[in-house]
Short mmCIF file of C-alpha atoms in Angstrom, two decimals:
data_model
loop_
_atom_site.label_atom_id
_atom_site.label_comp_id
_atom_site.label_asym_id
_atom_site.label_seq_id
_atom_site.Cartn_x
_atom_site.Cartn_y
_atom_site.Cartn_z
CA MET M 1 40.04 44.04 -74.76
CA LYS M 2 36.27 44.00 -75.22
CA LYS M 3 34.44 45.06 -72.08
CA LYS M 4 31.49 46.94 -70.74
CA GLY M 5 31.78 50.58 -69.80
CA LEU M 6 32.23 51.86 -66.27
CA LEU M 7 29.38 53.57 -64.51
CA ILE M 8 30.86 56.65 -62.78
CA VAL M 9 28.64 58.32 -60.08
CA LEU M 10 29.56 61.79 -58.79
CA SER M 11 27.50 62.88 -55.78
CA GLY M 12 27.76 64.90 -52.64
CA PRO M 13 26.00 67.55 -50.56
CA SER M 14 23.90 70.14 -52.22
CA GLY M 15 25.89 73.31 -52.79
CA VAL M 16 29.23 71.56 -52.88
CA GLY M 17 29.67 72.31 -56.64
CA LYS M 18 28.86 69.04 -58.32
CA GLY M 19 27.40 70.77 -61.35
CA THR M 20 30.34 73.12 -61.72
CA VAL M 21 32.86 70.30 -61.45
CA ARG M 22 30.90 68.17 -63.94
CA LYS M 23 30.71 71.00 -66.45
CA ALA M 24 34.46 71.60 -66.10
CA ILE M 25 35.18 67.88 -66.71
CA PHE M 26 33.11 67.78 -69.86
CA SER M 27 34.62 71.03 -71.17
CA GLN M 28 37.99 69.32 -71.26
CA PRO M 29 38.69 67.75 -74.75
CA ASP M 30 40.43 64.66 -73.38
CA THR M 31 37.43 63.54 -71.37
CA LYS M 32 36.44 60.14 -72.77
CA PHE M 33 33.32 59.37 -70.78
CA GLU M 34 29.65 60.18 -71.63
CA TYR M 35 27.43 62.43 -69.61
CA SER M 36 24.01 61.17 -68.62
CA ILE M 37 21.71 64.18 -68.37
CA SER M 38 19.45 64.16 -65.35
CA MET M 39 15.73 64.87 -65.31
CA THR M 40 14.19 67.26 -62.80
CA THR M 41 10.90 68.99 -61.90
CA ARG M 42 12.67 72.09 -60.42
CA LYS M 43 12.54 75.34 -62.49
CA PRO M 44 15.50 76.10 -64.62
CA ARG M 45 18.00 78.63 -63.01
CA GLU M 46 19.13 81.50 -65.11
CA GLY M 47 21.25 80.25 -68.01
CA GLU M 48 20.20 76.58 -67.68
CA ILE M 49 19.13 74.90 -70.91
CA ASP M 50 16.56 72.11 -71.30
CA GLY M 51 18.33 68.90 -72.67
CA VAL M 52 21.83 70.32 -71.80
CA ASP M 53 21.84 70.98 -68.07
CA TYR M 54 18.71 68.92 -67.28
CA PHE M 55 15.63 67.52 -68.93
CA PHE M 56 13.14 69.83 -67.19
CA LYS M 57 9.69 68.10 -66.66
CA GLU M 58 6.43 68.80 -64.95
CA ARG M 59 5.70 66.82 -61.80
CA GLU M 60 2.97 64.75 -63.49
CA GLU M 61 5.26 63.69 -66.34
CA PHE M 62 8.02 62.74 -63.91
CA GLU M 63 5.66 60.55 -61.83
CA GLU M 64 4.46 58.80 -64.91
CA LEU M 65 8.09 57.92 -65.89
CA ILE M 66 8.62 56.55 -62.31
CA ARG M 67 5.54 54.34 -62.75
CA GLN M 68 6.87 53.09 -66.14
CA GLY M 69 10.30 52.06 -64.52
CA LYS M 70 12.07 54.53 -66.86
CA LEU M 71 14.31 55.89 -64.13
CA LEU M 72 17.49 54.30 -62.89
CA GLU M 73 17.19 56.38 -59.71
CA TYR M 74 15.12 59.32 -58.52
CA ALA M 75 14.94 61.39 -55.45
CA GLU M 76 12.76 64.16 -54.05
CA TYR M 77 14.91 66.95 -52.78
CA VAL M 78 13.83 70.26 -51.33
CA GLY M 79 10.35 69.74 -52.93
CA ASN M 80 11.58 68.69 -56.40
CA TYR M 81 12.22 65.42 -58.16
CA TYR M 82 15.62 64.59 -59.67
CA GLY M 83 16.19 61.41 -61.68
CA THR M 84 18.26 59.54 -64.21
CA PRO M 85 16.66 58.11 -67.37
CA VAL M 86 17.64 54.39 -67.42
CA ASP M 87 17.79 53.52 -71.24
CA TYR M 88 20.66 55.91 -72.09
CA VAL M 89 22.89 54.54 -69.24
CA LYS M 90 22.32 50.92 -70.13
CA GLU M 91 22.83 51.31 -73.85
CA THR M 92 26.02 53.36 -73.41
CA LEU M 93 27.57 50.88 -70.98
CA GLU M 94 26.76 48.01 -73.34
CA ALA M 95 28.57 49.85 -76.04
CA GLY M 96 31.72 49.76 -73.89
CA LYS M 97 31.62 53.48 -72.99
CA ASP M 98 31.94 54.92 -69.48
CA VAL M 99 28.88 56.83 -68.37
CA PHE M 100 29.09 59.71 -65.87
CA LEU M 101 26.15 60.49 -63.55
CA GLU M 102 26.03 63.66 -61.41
CA ILE M 103 23.27 62.99 -58.92
CA GLU M 104 21.94 63.70 -55.41
CA VAL M 105 22.95 61.38 -52.50
CA GLN M 106 19.57 59.71 -52.19
CA GLY M 107 19.77 58.69 -55.85
CA ALA M 108 23.38 57.48 -55.53
CA ARG M 109 22.23 55.05 -52.86
CA GLN M 110 19.70 53.61 -55.27
CA VAL M 111 22.26 53.32 -58.12
CA ARG M 112 24.64 51.54 -55.72
CA GLU M 113 22.04 48.80 -55.14
CA LYS M 114 21.57 48.26 -58.93
CA PHE M 115 25.20 48.71 -59.93
CA PRO M 116 27.31 47.52 -56.97
CA ASP M 117 30.46 47.58 -59.07
CA GLY M 118 30.02 51.13 -60.21
CA LEU M 119 32.50 53.79 -59.28
CA PHE M 120 31.06 56.02 -56.60
CA ILE M 121 32.76 59.40 -55.91
CA PHE M 122 31.75 61.69 -53.13
CA LEU M 123 32.48 65.39 -53.75
CA ALA M 124 33.18 66.91 -50.33
CA PRO M 125 33.35 70.52 -49.23
CA PRO M 126 36.65 71.61 -47.60
CA SER M 127 34.62 72.16 -44.42
CA LEU M 128 31.05 72.63 -43.37
CA SER M 129 31.54 76.37 -42.82
CA GLU M 130 32.81 76.61 -46.35
CA LEU M 131 29.72 74.78 -47.45
CA GLU M 132 27.42 77.25 -45.61
CA LEU M 133 29.30 80.17 -47.17
CA ARG M 134 28.82 78.82 -50.67
CA ILE M 135 25.10 78.26 -50.19
CA THR M 136 24.65 81.76 -48.75
CA GLN M 137 26.60 83.42 -51.58
CA ARG M 138 24.37 81.72 -54.09
CA GLY M 139 21.83 84.42 -52.88
CA THR M 140 18.78 82.61 -54.01
CA GLU M 141 17.80 80.83 -50.86
CA THR M 142 15.96 81.92 -47.62
CA ALA M 143 17.69 81.54 -44.23
CA GLU M 144 15.34 78.78 -43.32
CA ARG M 145 16.12 76.83 -46.46
CA ILE M 146 19.88 77.24 -45.82
CA ARG M 147 19.42 75.76 -42.25
CA ASP M 148 17.50 72.84 -43.90
CA ARG M 149 20.39 72.32 -46.33
CA MET M 150 22.97 72.48 -43.57
CA GLU M 151 21.22 69.70 -41.56
CA LYS M 152 20.83 67.65 -44.77
CA ALA M 153 24.56 68.14 -45.47
CA ARG M 154 25.56 66.78 -42.03
CA LYS M 155 23.63 63.66 -42.82
CA GLU M 156 25.05 63.38 -46.26
CA ILE M 157 28.57 63.66 -45.01
CA GLU M 158 27.89 60.83 -42.79
CA MET M 159 26.87 58.89 -45.90
CA MET M 160 30.43 59.17 -47.20
CA ASN M 161 31.19 55.51 -46.29
CA LEU M 162 28.84 54.32 -49.05
CA TYR M 163 31.27 55.76 -51.66
CA ASP M 164 34.53 54.40 -53.05
CA TYR M 165 36.29 57.68 -53.21
CA VAL M 166 36.09 61.14 -51.57
CA VAL M 167 37.29 64.19 -53.52
CA GLU M 168 37.58 67.45 -51.76
CA ASN M 169 36.38 70.35 -53.88
CA ASP M 170 39.08 72.75 -52.85
CA THR M 171 39.50 74.06 -56.38
CA ILE M 172 37.64 73.00 -59.54
CA GLU M 173 40.91 72.10 -61.25
CA ASN M 174 42.04 69.84 -58.43
CA ALA M 175 38.66 68.15 -58.20
CA CYS M 176 38.54 67.52 -62.03
CA GLU M 177 42.07 66.10 -62.03
CA LYS M 178 41.37 63.83 -59.16
CA ILE M 179 38.10 62.54 -60.61
CA LYS M 180 39.77 61.79 -63.92
CA ALA M 181 42.68 60.06 -62.20
CA ILE M 182 40.21 57.92 -60.27
CA VAL M 183 38.53 56.82 -63.53
CA VAL M 184 41.92 55.87 -65.05
CA ALA M 185 42.96 53.99 -61.87
CA GLU M 186 39.56 52.15 -61.58
CA HIS M 187 40.07 50.68 -65.10
CA CYS M 188 43.31 49.15 -63.79
CA ARG M 189 41.75 47.58 -60.68
CA THR M 190 42.83 43.88 -60.51
CA THR M 191 39.21 42.72 -60.02
CA ARG M 192 38.30 44.35 -63.37
CA VAL M 193 41.31 43.13 -65.44
CA ALA M 194 42.29 39.79 -63.98
CA LYS M 195 40.06 37.78 -66.29
CA LEU M 196 41.60 39.30 -69.35
CA TYR M 197 45.15 38.36 -68.33
CA LYS M 198 44.20 34.82 -67.33
CA LYS M 199 42.98 34.44 -70.88
CA ILE M 200 46.48 35.40 -72.22
CA LEU M 201 48.11 32.70 -70.12
CA GLU M 202 45.67 30.07 -71.38
CA VAL M 203 46.18 31.00 -75.07
CA GLU M 204 49.97 30.82 -74.84
CA MET Y 1 45.58 67.14 -43.23
CA LYS Y 2 48.41 65.47 -41.30
CA LYS Y 3 48.85 61.82 -42.31
CA LYS Y 4 51.43 59.17 -42.98
CA GLY Y 5 52.72 58.67 -46.46
CA LEU Y 6 51.53 55.87 -48.85
CA LEU Y 7 53.72 52.92 -49.59
CA ILE Y 8 53.59 52.30 -53.31
CA VAL Y 9 54.84 48.97 -54.55
CA LEU Y 10 55.49 48.36 -58.25
CA SER Y 11 56.22 44.78 -59.15
CA GLY Y 12 55.74 42.31 -61.99
CA PRO Y 13 57.49 39.58 -63.93
CA SER Y 14 61.19 40.02 -64.66
CA GLY Y 15 61.75 41.57 -68.06
CA VAL Y 16 58.42 43.39 -68.10
CA GLY Y 17 60.16 46.80 -67.79
CA LYS Y 18 59.75 47.70 -64.17
CA GLY Y 19 63.05 49.54 -64.06
CA THR Y 20 62.43 51.51 -67.20
CA VAL Y 21 58.98 52.57 -66.07
CA ARG Y 22 60.30 53.51 -62.62
CA LYS Y 23 63.10 55.63 -64.18
CA ALA Y 24 60.59 57.33 -66.47
CA ILE Y 25 58.39 58.20 -63.47
CA PHE Y 26 61.20 59.66 -61.50
CA SER Y 27 62.49 61.70 -64.50
CA GLN Y 28 59.23 63.65 -64.45
CA PRO Y 29 59.40 66.87 -62.44
CA ASP Y 30 55.82 66.63 -61.05
CA THR Y 31 56.41 63.17 -59.43
CA LYS Y 32 55.93 63.75 -55.72
CA PHE Y 33 56.94 60.43 -54.23
CA GLU Y 34 60.26 59.23 -53.02
CA TYR Y 35 62.14 56.26 -54.54
CA SER Y 36 63.47 53.62 -52.26
CA ILE Y 37 66.68 52.31 -53.82
CA SER Y 38 66.91 48.47 -53.67
CA MET Y 39 69.94 46.49 -52.63
CA THR Y 40 71.27 43.54 -54.75
CA THR Y 41 74.05 41.07 -54.94
CA ARG Y 42 73.87 40.88 -58.72
CA LYS Y 43 76.65 42.49 -60.73
CA PRO Y 44 75.94 46.02 -62.14
CA ARG Y 45 74.84 46.05 -65.86
CA GLU Y 46 76.52 48.46 -68.14
CA GLY Y 47 75.62 52.04 -67.11
CA GLU Y 48 74.24 51.14 -63.70
CA ILE Y 49 75.54 53.21 -60.78
CA ASP Y 50 75.88 52.08 -57.18
CA GLY Y 51 73.57 54.18 -54.93
CA VAL Y 52 71.45 55.33 -57.88
CA ASP Y 53 70.16 52.23 -59.61
CA TYR Y 54 70.88 49.87 -56.74
CA PHE Y 55 73.06 49.49 -53.68
CA PHE Y 56 75.39 46.71 -54.98
CA LYS Y 57 76.57 44.42 -52.15
CA GLU Y 58 78.52 41.24 -51.77
CA ARG Y 59 76.61 38.11 -50.81
CA GLU Y 60 78.07 38.04 -47.30
CA GLU Y 61 77.18 41.68 -46.54
CA PHE Y 62 73.62 41.10 -47.72
CA GLU Y 63 73.15 37.98 -45.56
CA GLU Y 64 74.48 39.91 -42.55
CA LEU Y 65 71.80 42.67 -43.12
CA ILE Y 66 69.06 39.97 -43.31
CA ARG Y 67 70.29 38.59 -39.97
CA GLN Y 68 70.09 42.11 -38.41
CA GLY Y 69 66.52 42.60 -39.63
CA LYS Y 70 67.53 45.53 -41.78
CA LEU Y 71 65.53 44.54 -44.83
CA LEU Y 72 61.78 45.20 -45.32
CA GLU Y 73 61.77 42.39 -47.85
CA TYR Y 74 64.31 40.30 -49.82
CA ALA Y 75 64.21 37.67 -52.41
CA GLU Y 76 66.68 35.34 -54.11
CA TYR Y 77 66.11 35.61 -57.77
CA VAL Y 78 67.97 33.80 -60.56
CA GLY Y 79 70.91 33.25 -58.05
CA ASN Y 80 71.02 36.81 -56.68
CA TYR Y 81 69.56 38.54 -53.68
CA TYR Y 82 67.36 41.68 -54.09
CA GLY Y 83 66.08 43.62 -51.06
CA THR Y 84 64.76 46.83 -49.62
CA PRO Y 85 66.51 48.60 -46.72
CA VAL Y 86 63.76 49.12 -44.01
CA ASP Y 87 64.91 52.30 -42.21
CA TYR Y 88 64.51 54.64 -45.18
CA VAL Y 89 60.98 53.38 -45.96
CA LYS Y 90 59.77 53.74 -42.37
CA GLU Y 91 61.24 57.25 -41.87
CA THR Y 92 59.96 58.61 -45.14
CA LEU Y 93 56.43 57.36 -44.45
CA GLU Y 94 56.49 58.83 -41.00
CA ALA Y 95 57.41 62.16 -42.47
CA GLY Y 96 54.20 62.02 -44.53
CA LYS Y 97 55.82 61.28 -47.87
CA ASP Y 98 54.87 58.56 -50.28
CA VAL Y 99 57.57 55.94 -50.85
CA PHE Y 100 57.85 54.03 -54.17
CA LEU Y 101 59.39 50.52 -54.18
CA GLU Y 102 60.23 48.68 -57.40
CA ILE Y 103 60.78 45.04 -56.40
CA GLU Y 104 60.42 41.42 -57.48
CA VAL Y 105 57.18 39.59 -56.84
CA GLN Y 106 58.56 37.37 -54.06
CA GLY Y 107 59.44 40.59 -52.16
CA ALA Y 108 56.11 42.19 -52.87
CA ARG Y 109 54.36 39.30 -51.13
CA GLN Y 110 56.50 39.89 -47.93
CA VAL Y 111 55.70 43.61 -48.04
CA ARG Y 112 52.01 42.98 -48.37
CA GLU Y 113 52.13 40.99 -45.06
CA LYS Y 114 53.91 43.87 -43.26
CA PHE Y 115 51.98 46.76 -44.96
CA PRO Y 116 48.56 45.37 -45.80
CA ASP Y 117 47.25 48.89 -46.62
CA GLY Y 118 50.03 49.64 -49.08
CA LEU Y 119 49.26 50.29 -52.73
CA PHE Y 120 50.31 47.22 -54.77
CA ILE Y 121 50.62 47.72 -58.58
CA PHE Y 122 51.34 44.76 -60.89
CA LEU Y 123 53.13 45.73 -64.20
CA ALA Y 124 52.00 43.31 -66.81
CA PRO Y 125 53.38 42.49 -70.19
CA PRO Y 126 50.85 43.01 -73.15
CA SER Y 127 51.22 39.18 -73.69
CA LEU Y 128 53.65 36.46 -72.74
CA SER Y 129 55.07 36.32 -76.29
CA GLU Y 130 55.86 39.95 -76.03
CA LEU Y 131 57.57 39.20 -72.64
CA GLU Y 132 59.74 36.48 -74.24
CA LEU Y 133 60.70 38.80 -77.05
CA ARG Y 134 61.82 41.50 -74.67
CA ILE Y 135 63.92 39.08 -72.61
CA THR Y 136 65.54 37.68 -75.76
CA GLN Y 137 66.33 41.14 -77.13
CA ARG Y 138 68.12 42.08 -73.91
CA GLY Y 139 70.87 39.87 -75.38
CA THR Y 140 72.56 39.13 -72.12
CA GLU Y 141 70.92 35.86 -71.11
CA THR Y 142 71.41 32.23 -72.17
CA ALA Y 143 68.46 30.24 -73.73
CA GLU Y 144 68.22 28.15 -70.59
CA ARG Y 145 67.95 31.13 -68.39
CA ILE Y 146 65.26 32.60 -70.61
CA ARG Y 147 63.28 29.37 -70.30
CA ASP Y 148 63.63 29.64 -66.57
CA ARG Y 149 62.40 33.19 -66.64
CA MET Y 150 59.37 32.35 -68.79
CA GLU Y 151 58.26 29.60 -66.37
CA LYS Y 152 58.69 32.04 -63.58
CA ALA Y 153 56.76 34.64 -65.40
CA ARG Y 154 53.77 32.32 -65.78
CA LYS Y 155 53.69 31.79 -62.06
CA GLU Y 156 54.12 35.49 -61.42
CA ILE Y 157 51.12 36.42 -63.62
CA GLU Y 158 49.03 33.97 -61.65
CA MET Y 159 50.06 36.03 -58.57
CA MET Y 160 48.37 39.12 -60.03
CA ASN Y 161 45.40 38.63 -57.61
CA LEU Y 162 47.58 39.64 -54.71
CA TYR Y 163 47.80 43.16 -56.19
CA ASP Y 164 45.33 46.06 -56.10
CA TYR Y 165 45.96 47.23 -59.65
CA VAL Y 166 47.34 45.81 -62.88
CA VAL Y 167 49.01 48.18 -65.31
CA GLU Y 168 49.78 46.91 -68.83
CA ASN Y 169 53.14 48.11 -69.95
CA ASP Y 170 52.16 48.71 -73.58
CA THR Y 171 54.09 51.94 -73.76
CA ILE Y 172 56.26 53.56 -71.10
CA GLU Y 173 54.23 56.82 -71.28
CA ASN Y 174 50.92 54.99 -70.74
CA ALA Y 175 52.27 52.92 -67.84
CA CYS Y 176 53.69 56.02 -66.15
CA GLU Y 177 50.49 57.96 -66.57
CA LYS Y 178 48.42 55.12 -65.15
CA ILE Y 179 50.65 54.57 -62.16
CA LYS Y 180 50.56 58.25 -61.28
CA ALA Y 181 46.77 58.32 -61.67
CA ILE Y 182 46.54 55.29 -59.32
CA VAL Y 183 48.48 57.11 -56.60
CA VAL Y 184 46.30 60.21 -56.94
CA ALA Y 185 43.15 58.02 -56.74
CA GLU Y 186 44.44 55.99 -53.83
CA HIS Y 187 44.85 59.19 -51.73
CA CYS Y 188 41.10 59.79 -52.32
CA ARG Y 189 39.93 56.38 -51.26
CA THR Y 190 37.12 56.63 -48.61
CA THR Y 191 38.88 54.30 -46.27
CA ARG Y 192 41.87 56.67 -46.22
CA VAL Y 193 40.09 59.90 -45.80
CA ALA Y 194 36.83 59.21 -43.91
CA LYS Y 195 38.37 59.88 -40.50
CA LEU Y 196 39.48 63.41 -41.56
CA TYR Y 197 36.06 64.40 -42.62
CA LYS Y 198 34.30 63.01 -39.53
CA LYS Y 199 36.57 65.33 -37.56
CA ILE Y 200 35.26 68.38 -39.57
CA LEU Y 201 31.64 67.40 -38.58
CA GLU Y 202 32.47 67.14 -34.92
CA VAL Y 203 34.36 70.45 -34.84
CA GLU Y 204 31.38 72.28 -36.45
#
């Protein structure tokens, strides 16, 4: 059953908890997919480690990598660049392993164009009020920036139709379980496995 | 989050182990969907109970129910009728519960026409030789009937493309886990949940 890995893209509005859910998934020992670490020009938040949470880069370095075509996707978001180094993703998929990206919605749109048969999951807040509450509680943003984010979130939720699946982040446990179930299911989709079974029929 | 239940259809070649997998799924306490018991005119095998494994009917009774439109689907298979009583399925879906059918491939085709947005899962043997072995080991069939079934199985495997998912029945545990993951995933499909989230945006 030799096949290429599956590209799994988790995205959703800023503040919805993508990073928390991703960390929870990768803290579980039965998780079989590989995490592709993003690159960003934003400053590390407290506790974030370079090469673990993100590759933290200066703006000039990031722009040079864009010019060299070394990014699968990138987006400028609230004044900072976020992007995915392309080589790691391609090599891991070729080796037959699933790769997991946690990226902003602008970037997800770019990946969809390059990997139309990827698995695109939208992490959604239980409601927009809940989303606003979470952003406010983070306590690191000005009121103006929160309004900007809310407006952005409305647009992002409208983008939901670009995704294959929507997972509501009601609890981290539920969201993790659903995302892992989606990956299991996706490997069973007829379009992905039909070729293999036709081969069995021919050999017989 | 008021919505109709999901119609889950498990089908596949005779002898692949549909019944065994279905029983294993419903023996697990966390299974949340409802089993729709099939009706058949074949004689009960040892240990099978009327109203639990099947509703066992005489041929004349079955044909009367067909005439009355009381069957969601039915098929004649190796000289016997198999079918699904329609009322139970419709009422359970309306109540918002998922309904699980385990049926023959002829029947699955009929259900697909009536419920195009149902969830159709094809249970596949690891290989056709493995399928033959399993049928032989059952020890209740003549050689001629086994040949009939093999020919039928080849045709059925070609029908795989009518299904949304293919689950290989390598072990019962794996098959059950994958089927349950597929149901979880299907509830998250964007086409099924997009309407709900658009409502949140409007209310806000």
